[in-house]
XYZ file of C-alpha atoms in Angstrom:
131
model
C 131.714 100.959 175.724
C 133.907 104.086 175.328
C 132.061 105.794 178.540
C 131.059 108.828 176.377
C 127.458 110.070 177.560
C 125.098 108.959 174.694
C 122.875 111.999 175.099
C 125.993 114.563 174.339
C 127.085 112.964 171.090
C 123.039 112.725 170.035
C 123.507 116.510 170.643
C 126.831 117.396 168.998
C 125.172 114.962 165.878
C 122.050 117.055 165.719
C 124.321 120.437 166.221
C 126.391 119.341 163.091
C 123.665 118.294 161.043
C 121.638 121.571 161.777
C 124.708 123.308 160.950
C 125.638 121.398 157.722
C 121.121 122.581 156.556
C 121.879 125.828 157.324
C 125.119 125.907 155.426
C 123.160 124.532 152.133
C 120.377 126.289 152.639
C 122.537 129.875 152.370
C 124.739 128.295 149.219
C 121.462 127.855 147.561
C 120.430 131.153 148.586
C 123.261 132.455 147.199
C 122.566 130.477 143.621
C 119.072 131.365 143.327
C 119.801 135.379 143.363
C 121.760 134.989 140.407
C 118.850 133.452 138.683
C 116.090 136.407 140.062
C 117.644 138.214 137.232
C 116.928 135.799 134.553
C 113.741 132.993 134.465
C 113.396 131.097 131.110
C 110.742 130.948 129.737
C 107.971 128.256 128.299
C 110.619 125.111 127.891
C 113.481 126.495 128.147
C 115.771 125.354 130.602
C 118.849 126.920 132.000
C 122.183 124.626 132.808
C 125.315 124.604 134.348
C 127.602 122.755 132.319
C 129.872 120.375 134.573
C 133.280 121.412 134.700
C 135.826 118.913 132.173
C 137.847 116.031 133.273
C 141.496 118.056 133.681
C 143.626 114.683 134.949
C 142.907 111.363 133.432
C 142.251 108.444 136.790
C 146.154 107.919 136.301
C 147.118 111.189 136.890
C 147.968 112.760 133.592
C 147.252 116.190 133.224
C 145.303 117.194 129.573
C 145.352 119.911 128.129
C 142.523 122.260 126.780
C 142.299 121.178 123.485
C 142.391 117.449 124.046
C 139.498 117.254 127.014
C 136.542 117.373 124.901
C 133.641 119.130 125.331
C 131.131 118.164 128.430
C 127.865 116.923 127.931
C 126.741 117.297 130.873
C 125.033 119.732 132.917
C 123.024 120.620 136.381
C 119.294 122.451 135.462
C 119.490 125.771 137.624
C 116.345 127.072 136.364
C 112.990 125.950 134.363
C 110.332 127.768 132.855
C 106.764 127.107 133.109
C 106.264 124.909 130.199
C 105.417 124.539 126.601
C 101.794 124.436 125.476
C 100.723 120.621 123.677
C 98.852 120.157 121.189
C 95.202 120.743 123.050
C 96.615 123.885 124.162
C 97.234 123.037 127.071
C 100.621 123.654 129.602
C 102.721 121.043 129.541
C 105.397 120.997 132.350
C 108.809 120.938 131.623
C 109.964 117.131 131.735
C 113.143 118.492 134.597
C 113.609 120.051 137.392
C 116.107 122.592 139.132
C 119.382 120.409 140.608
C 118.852 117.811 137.980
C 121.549 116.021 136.349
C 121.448 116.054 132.549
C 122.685 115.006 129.213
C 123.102 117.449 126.901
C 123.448 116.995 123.325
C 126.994 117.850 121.595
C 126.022 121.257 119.930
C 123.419 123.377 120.092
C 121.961 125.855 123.242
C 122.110 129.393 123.844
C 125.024 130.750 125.744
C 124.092 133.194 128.351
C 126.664 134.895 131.302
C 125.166 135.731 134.687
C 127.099 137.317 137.747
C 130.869 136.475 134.962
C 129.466 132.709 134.382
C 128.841 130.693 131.548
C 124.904 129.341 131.499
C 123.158 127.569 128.478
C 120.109 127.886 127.738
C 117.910 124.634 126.314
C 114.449 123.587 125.104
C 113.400 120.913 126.936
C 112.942 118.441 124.162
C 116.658 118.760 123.094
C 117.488 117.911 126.428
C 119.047 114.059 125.843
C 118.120 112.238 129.379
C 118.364 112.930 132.744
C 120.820 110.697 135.305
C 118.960 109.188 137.935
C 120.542 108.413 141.787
């Protein structure tokens, strides 16, 4: 045993952790005003596309033209949902800080705060990744 006093480093461990919540809790903070100015509506969803590969795993570097467009996205905002057939509300299939595939062409581009958004219906949303 290294003689360090177990209660300290339970301490410093909760201190740290506390630290790294609060730290999270302000970056999304600091998302979610960008998106008080804009909430889609129905099912529409609003992504982030991911940024592209710029080095292949050996080390390459690519250049624009030749990295390919990315297909996938985080949702940063949802509407409320589309109504079905019944007329009912039907919720929107994702939720915000979802992974997703998007399909090759198609979405609405829309610039918030100088960044690029897209803007999907839900049902042209491909699949979501899963943890």
């Amino acid at each position: 045993m290294s003689g360090e006093d177990p209660l300290k480093a339970d301490r410093e461990m909760k201190l740290n952790l506390a630290f790294i919540e609060w730290n999270v809790e302000e970056y999304i903070l600091k998302a979610g005003q960008a998106f008080r100015k804009f909430l889609p509506l129905f099912d529409r969803v609003l992504v982030e596309r991911s940024a592209a590969e710029t080095v292949t795993k050996g080390g390459i570097m690519l250049p624009e033209k030749s990295q390919g467009k990315v297909l996938q996205a985080t949702v940063v905002a949802v509407g409320s949902g589309g109504k079905g057939k019944g007329g009912e509300i039907q919720p929107v299939s994702v939720k915000v800080g979802d992974k997703v595939l998007l399909p090759e062409y198609g979405g609405t581009k829309v610039v918030l705060d100088d960044k690029d958004y897209f803007l999907f219906r839900d049902g042209d949303i491909l699949g979501k990744y899963v943890d």
